[in-house]
Short mmCIF file of C-alpha atoms in Angstrom, two decimals:
data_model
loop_
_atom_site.label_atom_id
_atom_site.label_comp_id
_atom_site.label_asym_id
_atom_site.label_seq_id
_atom_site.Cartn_x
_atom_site.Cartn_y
_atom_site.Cartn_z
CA UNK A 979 134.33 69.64 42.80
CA UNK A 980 134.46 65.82 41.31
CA UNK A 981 132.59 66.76 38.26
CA UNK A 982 131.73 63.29 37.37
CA UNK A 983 130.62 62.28 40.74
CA UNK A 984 128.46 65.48 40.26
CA UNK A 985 127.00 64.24 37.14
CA UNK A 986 125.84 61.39 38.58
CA UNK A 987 124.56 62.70 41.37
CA UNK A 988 122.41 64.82 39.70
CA UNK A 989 120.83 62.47 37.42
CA UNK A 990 120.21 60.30 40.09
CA UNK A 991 118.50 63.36 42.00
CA UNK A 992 116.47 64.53 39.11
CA UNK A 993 115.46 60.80 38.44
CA UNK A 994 114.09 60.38 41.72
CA UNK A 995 111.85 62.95 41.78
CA UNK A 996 109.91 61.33 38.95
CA UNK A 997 107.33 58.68 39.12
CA UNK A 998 106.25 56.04 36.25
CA UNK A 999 102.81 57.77 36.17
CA UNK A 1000 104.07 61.22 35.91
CA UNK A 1001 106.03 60.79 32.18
CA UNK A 1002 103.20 58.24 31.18
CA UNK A 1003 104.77 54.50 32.20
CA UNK A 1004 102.88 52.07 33.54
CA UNK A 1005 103.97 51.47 37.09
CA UNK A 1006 102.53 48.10 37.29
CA UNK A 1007 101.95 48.59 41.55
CA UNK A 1008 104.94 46.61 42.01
CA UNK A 1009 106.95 47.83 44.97
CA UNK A 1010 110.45 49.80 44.36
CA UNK A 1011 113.56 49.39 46.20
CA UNK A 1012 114.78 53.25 44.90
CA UNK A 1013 112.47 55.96 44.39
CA UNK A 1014 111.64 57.55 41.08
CA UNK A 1015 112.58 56.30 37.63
CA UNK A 1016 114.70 53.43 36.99
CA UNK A 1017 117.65 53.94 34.79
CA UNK A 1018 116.42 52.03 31.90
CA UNK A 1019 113.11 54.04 31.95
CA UNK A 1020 114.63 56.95 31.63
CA UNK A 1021 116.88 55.69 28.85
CA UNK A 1022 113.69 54.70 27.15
CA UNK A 1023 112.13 58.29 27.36
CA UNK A 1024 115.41 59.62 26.09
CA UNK A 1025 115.76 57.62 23.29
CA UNK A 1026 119.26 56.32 24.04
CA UNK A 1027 120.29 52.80 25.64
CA UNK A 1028 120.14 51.65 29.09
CA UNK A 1029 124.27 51.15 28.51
CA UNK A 1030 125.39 54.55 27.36
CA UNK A 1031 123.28 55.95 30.09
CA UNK A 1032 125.07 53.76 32.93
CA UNK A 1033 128.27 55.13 31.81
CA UNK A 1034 126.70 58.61 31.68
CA UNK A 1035 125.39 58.42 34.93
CA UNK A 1036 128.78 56.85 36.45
CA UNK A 1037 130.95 59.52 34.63
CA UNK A 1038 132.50 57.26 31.96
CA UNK A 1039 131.33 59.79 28.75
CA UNK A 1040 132.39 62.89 28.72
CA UNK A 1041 131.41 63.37 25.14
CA UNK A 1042 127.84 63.49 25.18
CA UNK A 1043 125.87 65.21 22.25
CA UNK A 1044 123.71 67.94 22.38
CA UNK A 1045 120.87 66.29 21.26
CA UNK A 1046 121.38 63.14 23.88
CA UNK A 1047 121.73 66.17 27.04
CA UNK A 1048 118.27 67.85 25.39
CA UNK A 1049 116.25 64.47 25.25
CA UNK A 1050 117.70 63.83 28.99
CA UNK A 1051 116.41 67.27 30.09
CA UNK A 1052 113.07 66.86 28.28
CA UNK A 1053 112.42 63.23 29.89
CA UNK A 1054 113.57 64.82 33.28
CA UNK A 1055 111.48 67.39 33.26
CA UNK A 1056 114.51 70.15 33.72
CA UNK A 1057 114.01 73.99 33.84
CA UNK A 1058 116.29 76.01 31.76
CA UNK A 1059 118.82 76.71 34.79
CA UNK A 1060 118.76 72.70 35.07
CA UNK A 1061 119.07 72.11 31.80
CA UNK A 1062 122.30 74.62 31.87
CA UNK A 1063 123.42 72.59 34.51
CA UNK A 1064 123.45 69.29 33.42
CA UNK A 1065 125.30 70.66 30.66
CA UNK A 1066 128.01 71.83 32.70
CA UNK A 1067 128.30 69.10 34.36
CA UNK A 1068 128.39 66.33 31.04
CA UNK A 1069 130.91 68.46 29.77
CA UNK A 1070 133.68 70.30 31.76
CA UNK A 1071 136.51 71.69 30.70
CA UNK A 1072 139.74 70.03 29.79
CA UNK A 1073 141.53 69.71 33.15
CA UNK A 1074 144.60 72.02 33.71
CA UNK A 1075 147.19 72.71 36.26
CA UNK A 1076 145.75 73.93 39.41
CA UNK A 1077 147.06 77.98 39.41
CA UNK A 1078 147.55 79.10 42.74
CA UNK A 1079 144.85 80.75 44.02
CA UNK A 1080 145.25 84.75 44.16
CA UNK A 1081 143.19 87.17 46.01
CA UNK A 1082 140.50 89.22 44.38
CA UNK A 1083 140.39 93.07 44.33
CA UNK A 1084 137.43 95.02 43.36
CA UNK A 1085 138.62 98.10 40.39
CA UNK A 1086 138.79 101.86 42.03
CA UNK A 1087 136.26 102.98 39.34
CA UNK A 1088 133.58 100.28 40.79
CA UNK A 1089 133.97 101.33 44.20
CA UNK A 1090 133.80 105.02 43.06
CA UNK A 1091 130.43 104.09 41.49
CA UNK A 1092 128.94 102.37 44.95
CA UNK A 1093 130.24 105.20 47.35
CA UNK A 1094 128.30 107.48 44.32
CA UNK A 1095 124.84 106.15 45.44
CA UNK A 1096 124.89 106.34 49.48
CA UNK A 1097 120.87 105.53 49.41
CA UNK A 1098 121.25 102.36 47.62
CA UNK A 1099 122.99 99.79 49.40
CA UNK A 1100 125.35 98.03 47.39
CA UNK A 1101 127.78 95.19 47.29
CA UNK A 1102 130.32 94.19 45.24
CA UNK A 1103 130.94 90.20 45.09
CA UNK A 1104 133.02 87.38 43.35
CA UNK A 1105 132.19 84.36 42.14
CA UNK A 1106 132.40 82.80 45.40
CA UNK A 1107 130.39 85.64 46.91
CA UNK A 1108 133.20 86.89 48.73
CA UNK A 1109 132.26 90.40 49.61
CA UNK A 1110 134.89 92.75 47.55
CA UNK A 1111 134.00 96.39 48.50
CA UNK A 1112 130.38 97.53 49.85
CA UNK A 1113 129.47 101.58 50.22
CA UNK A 1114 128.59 102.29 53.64
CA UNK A 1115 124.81 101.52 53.05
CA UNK A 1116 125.42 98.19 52.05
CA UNK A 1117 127.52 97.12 54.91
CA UNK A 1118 124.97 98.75 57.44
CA UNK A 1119 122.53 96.88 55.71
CA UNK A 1120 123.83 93.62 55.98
CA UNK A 1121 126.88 93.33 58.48
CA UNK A 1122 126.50 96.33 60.17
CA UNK A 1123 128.13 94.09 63.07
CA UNK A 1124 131.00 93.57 61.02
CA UNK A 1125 134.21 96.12 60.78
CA UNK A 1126 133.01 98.14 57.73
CA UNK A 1127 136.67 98.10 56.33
CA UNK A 1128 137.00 94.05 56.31
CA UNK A 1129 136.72 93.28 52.43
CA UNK A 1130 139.62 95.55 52.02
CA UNK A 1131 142.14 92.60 53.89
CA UNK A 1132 141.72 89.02 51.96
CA UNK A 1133 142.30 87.33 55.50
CA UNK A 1134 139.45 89.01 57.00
CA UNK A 1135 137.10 89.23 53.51
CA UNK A 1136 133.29 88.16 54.65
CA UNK A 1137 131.53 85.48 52.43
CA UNK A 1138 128.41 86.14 52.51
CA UNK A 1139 127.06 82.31 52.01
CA UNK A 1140 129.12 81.44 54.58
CA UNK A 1141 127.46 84.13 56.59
CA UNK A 1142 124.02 83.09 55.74
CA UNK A 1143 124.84 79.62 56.89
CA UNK A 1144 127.05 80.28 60.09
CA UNK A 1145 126.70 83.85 61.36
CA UNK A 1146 124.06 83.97 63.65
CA UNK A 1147 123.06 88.01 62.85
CA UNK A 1148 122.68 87.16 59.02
CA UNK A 1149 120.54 84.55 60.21
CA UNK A 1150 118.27 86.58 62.06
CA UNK A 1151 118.41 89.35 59.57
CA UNK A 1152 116.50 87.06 57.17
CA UNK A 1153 112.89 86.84 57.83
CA UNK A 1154 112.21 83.59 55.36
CA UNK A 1155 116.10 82.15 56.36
CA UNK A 1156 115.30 79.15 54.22
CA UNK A 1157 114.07 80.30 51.57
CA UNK A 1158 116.80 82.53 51.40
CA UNK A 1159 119.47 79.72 52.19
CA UNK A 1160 117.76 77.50 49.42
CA UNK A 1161 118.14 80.13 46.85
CA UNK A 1162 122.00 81.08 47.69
CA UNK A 1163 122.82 77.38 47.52
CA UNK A 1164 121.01 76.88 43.95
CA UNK A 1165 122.80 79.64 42.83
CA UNK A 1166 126.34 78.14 44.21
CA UNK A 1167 125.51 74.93 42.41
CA UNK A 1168 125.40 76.60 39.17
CA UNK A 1169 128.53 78.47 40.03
CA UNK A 1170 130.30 75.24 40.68
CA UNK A 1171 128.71 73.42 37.59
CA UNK A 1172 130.46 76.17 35.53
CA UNK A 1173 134.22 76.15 37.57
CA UNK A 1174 134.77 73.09 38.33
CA UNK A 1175 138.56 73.85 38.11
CA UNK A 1176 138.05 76.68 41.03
CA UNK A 1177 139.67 74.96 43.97
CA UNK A 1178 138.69 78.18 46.61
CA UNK A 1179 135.07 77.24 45.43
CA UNK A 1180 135.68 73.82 45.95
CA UNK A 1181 137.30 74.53 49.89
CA UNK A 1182 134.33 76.77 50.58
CA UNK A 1183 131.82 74.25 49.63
CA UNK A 1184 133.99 71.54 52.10
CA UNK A 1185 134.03 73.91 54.74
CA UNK A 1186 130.19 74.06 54.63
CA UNK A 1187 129.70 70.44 54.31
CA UNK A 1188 131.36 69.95 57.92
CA UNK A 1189 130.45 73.19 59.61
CA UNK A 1190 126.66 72.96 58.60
CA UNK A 1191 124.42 70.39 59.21
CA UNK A 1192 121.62 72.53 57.26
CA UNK A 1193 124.08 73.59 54.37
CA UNK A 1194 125.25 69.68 53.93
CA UNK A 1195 121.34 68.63 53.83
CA UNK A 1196 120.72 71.03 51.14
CA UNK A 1197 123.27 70.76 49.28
CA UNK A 1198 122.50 66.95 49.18
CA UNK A 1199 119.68 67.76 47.03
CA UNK A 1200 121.48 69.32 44.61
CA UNK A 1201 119.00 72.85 43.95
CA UNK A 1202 120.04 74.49 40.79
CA UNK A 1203 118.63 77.90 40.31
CA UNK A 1204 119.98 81.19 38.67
CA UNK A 1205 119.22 84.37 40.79
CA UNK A 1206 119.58 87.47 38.93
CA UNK A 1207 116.74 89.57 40.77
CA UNK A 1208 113.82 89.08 43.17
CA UNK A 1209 112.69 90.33 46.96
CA UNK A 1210 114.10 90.11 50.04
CA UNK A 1211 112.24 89.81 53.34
CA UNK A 1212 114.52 91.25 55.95
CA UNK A 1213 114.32 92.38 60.01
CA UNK A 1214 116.86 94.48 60.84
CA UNK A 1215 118.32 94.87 64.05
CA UNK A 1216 118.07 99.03 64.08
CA UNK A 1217 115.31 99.70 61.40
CA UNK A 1218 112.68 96.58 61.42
CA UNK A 1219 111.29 95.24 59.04
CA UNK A 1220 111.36 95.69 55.37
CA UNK A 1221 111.16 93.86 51.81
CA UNK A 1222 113.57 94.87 49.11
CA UNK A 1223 113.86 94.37 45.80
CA UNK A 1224 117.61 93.71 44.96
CA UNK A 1225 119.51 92.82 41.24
CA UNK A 1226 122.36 91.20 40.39
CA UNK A 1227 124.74 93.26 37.55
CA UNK A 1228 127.12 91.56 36.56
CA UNK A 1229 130.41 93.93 35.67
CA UNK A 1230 131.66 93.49 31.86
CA UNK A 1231 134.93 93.67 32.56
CA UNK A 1232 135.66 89.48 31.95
CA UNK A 1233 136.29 89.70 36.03
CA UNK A 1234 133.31 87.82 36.82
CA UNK A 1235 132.27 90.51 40.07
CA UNK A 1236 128.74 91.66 40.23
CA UNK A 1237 127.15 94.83 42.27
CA UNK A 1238 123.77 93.05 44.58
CA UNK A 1239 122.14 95.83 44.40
CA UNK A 1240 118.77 96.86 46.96
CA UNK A 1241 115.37 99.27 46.40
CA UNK A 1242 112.17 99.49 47.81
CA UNK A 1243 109.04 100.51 45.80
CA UNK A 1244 108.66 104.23 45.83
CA UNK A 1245 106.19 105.02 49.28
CA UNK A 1246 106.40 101.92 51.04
CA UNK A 1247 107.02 101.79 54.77
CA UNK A 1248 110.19 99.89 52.91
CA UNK A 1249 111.32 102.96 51.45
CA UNK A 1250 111.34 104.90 54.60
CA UNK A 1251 113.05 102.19 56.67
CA UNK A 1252 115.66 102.12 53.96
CA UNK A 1253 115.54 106.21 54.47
CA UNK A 1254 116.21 106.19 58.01
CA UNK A 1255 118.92 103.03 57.37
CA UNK A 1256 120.59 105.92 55.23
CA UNK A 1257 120.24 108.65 57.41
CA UNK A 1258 121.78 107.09 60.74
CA UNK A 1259 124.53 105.41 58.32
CA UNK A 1260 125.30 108.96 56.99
CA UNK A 1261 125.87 110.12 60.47
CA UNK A 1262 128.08 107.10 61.52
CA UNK A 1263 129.92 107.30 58.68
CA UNK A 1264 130.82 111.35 58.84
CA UNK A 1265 131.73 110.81 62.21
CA UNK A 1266 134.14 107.82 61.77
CA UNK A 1267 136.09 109.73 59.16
CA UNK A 1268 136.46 112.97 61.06
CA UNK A 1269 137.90 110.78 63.87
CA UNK A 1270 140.14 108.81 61.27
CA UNK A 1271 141.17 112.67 60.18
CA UNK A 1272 141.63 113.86 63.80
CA UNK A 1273 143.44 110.82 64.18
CA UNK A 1274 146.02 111.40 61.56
CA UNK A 1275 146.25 114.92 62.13
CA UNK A 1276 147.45 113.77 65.90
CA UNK A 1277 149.94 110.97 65.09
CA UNK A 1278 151.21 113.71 62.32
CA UNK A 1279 151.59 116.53 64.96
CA UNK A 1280 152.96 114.26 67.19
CA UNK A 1281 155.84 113.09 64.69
CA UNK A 1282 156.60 116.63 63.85
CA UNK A 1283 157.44 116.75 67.23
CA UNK A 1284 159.84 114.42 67.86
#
């Protein structure tokens, strides 16, 4: 990601969305070419000059104090998340060599802990939301159409933004799809704020842009959002509907991965969706490893032969 041109386009974002009237100018009912705030109104409610905020704006400082990023946030109005953001973004880290970019693995002991909990669906993700390892649950829940063993192979890994955006069963699966899509972008934008160095990131994000017209007009307004827990309103294609509560842990382990995690409250027609979602999963899942044992027992009987 062009962190500078990301800069700007923030503050240009985040200035339109304010009017004269709402931070107490006078607008004097003259006509605007641009909506929003001009840059030398903002500047004034920030106490800094219209100058140093052109070359803010147009990426030319990179050394911006904190006390010139917290007057910007005040005048703009940022939330916190926002306000992270724009830090971020005013100050990235000191460019390096591009490292070549290595597949992720998700640590035996974390997918020991997900198969450990086969009524709570669980994921295990990257940064990038690249789906490392899911228990049997989890992949019923949300890609049951997908080969359960596919975030074992890098080549075949699923994303799941890139699902939400281009797979036409995660769309349906999501009964409020934007909503949903809004919040997964937000989140992305903070992710990219924070690496701008992460060139996979920055390829994913491209492949978006061209392969969805809905992803690209989101993205244009630049959401920021952090989304650690909240609901999910989902039909599925063998259950129905239900609305889960889900959390985002994020693993101490300085890998960055995080376990999406899904409940329903205790009683809820929910619950016993998510009960039944269990119970056929069970059965699927007993009888594709018998056949992957019967299998091997064959092809092991059958080289003994030979």
């Amino acid at each position: 990601m062009d962190t500078p041109t990301a800069l700007g386009d923030f503050l240009r974002n985040r200035r339109a969305r304010l009017q004269p009237e709402d931070v107490g100018l006078p607008s004097h009912g003259t006509r605007r070419r641009v909506p929003g705030l001009r840059r030398e109104e903002l500047a004034l409610l920030a106490g800094v000059s219209i100058t140093y905020y052109t070359h803010l704006e147009q990426g030319q400082s990179s050394n911006a104090s904190d006390s010139v990023l917290d007057s910007l946030a005040r005048a703009l109005r940022l939330t916190p998340d926002e306000h992270a953001h724009l830090r971020d973004l005013a100050r990235p880290p000191k460019a390096k060599r591009a490292a070549p970019h290595r597949p992720e693995f998700v640590r035996a002991t974390t997918r020991r802990l997900i198969d450990s909990m086969p009524q709570v669906p669980a994921v295990v993700l990257d940064g990038r939301n690249d789906v490392l390892a899911w228990n049997a649950l989890g992949h019923a829940l949300l890609a049951g159409h997908l080969d359960v063993t596919s975030p074992d192979s890098p080549a075949d890994r699923p994303n799941l933004t890139r699902m939400l955006f281009l797979d036409p069963h995660t769309r349906e699966l999501y009964t409020e799809w934007t909503k949903e899509a809004r919040v997964a972008l937000a989140a992305m934008r903070l992710v990219a704020g924070r690496n701008p160095q992460d060139s996979a990131l920055a390829e994913l994000i491209g492949s978006l842009m061209l392969q969805s017209p809905d992803f690209a007009g989101l993205w244009s307004k630049h959401p920021v959002r952090d989304c650690t827990v909240g609901t999910k309103a989902l039909h599925h294609p063998v259950v129905g509907a239900m609305t889960l509560d889900f959390e985002n842990l994020h693993l101490a382990d300085n890998t960055g991965h995080r376990m999406l995690l899904y409940t329903a409250p205790e009683g809820s027609p929910s619950e016993a969706a998510l009960s039944l979602l269990s119970s056929l999963t069970a059965e699927t899942d007993h009888a594709r490893r018998t056949g992957s044992r019967q299998a091997d027992a064959t092809e092991t009987g059958a080289d003994g032969l030979r």
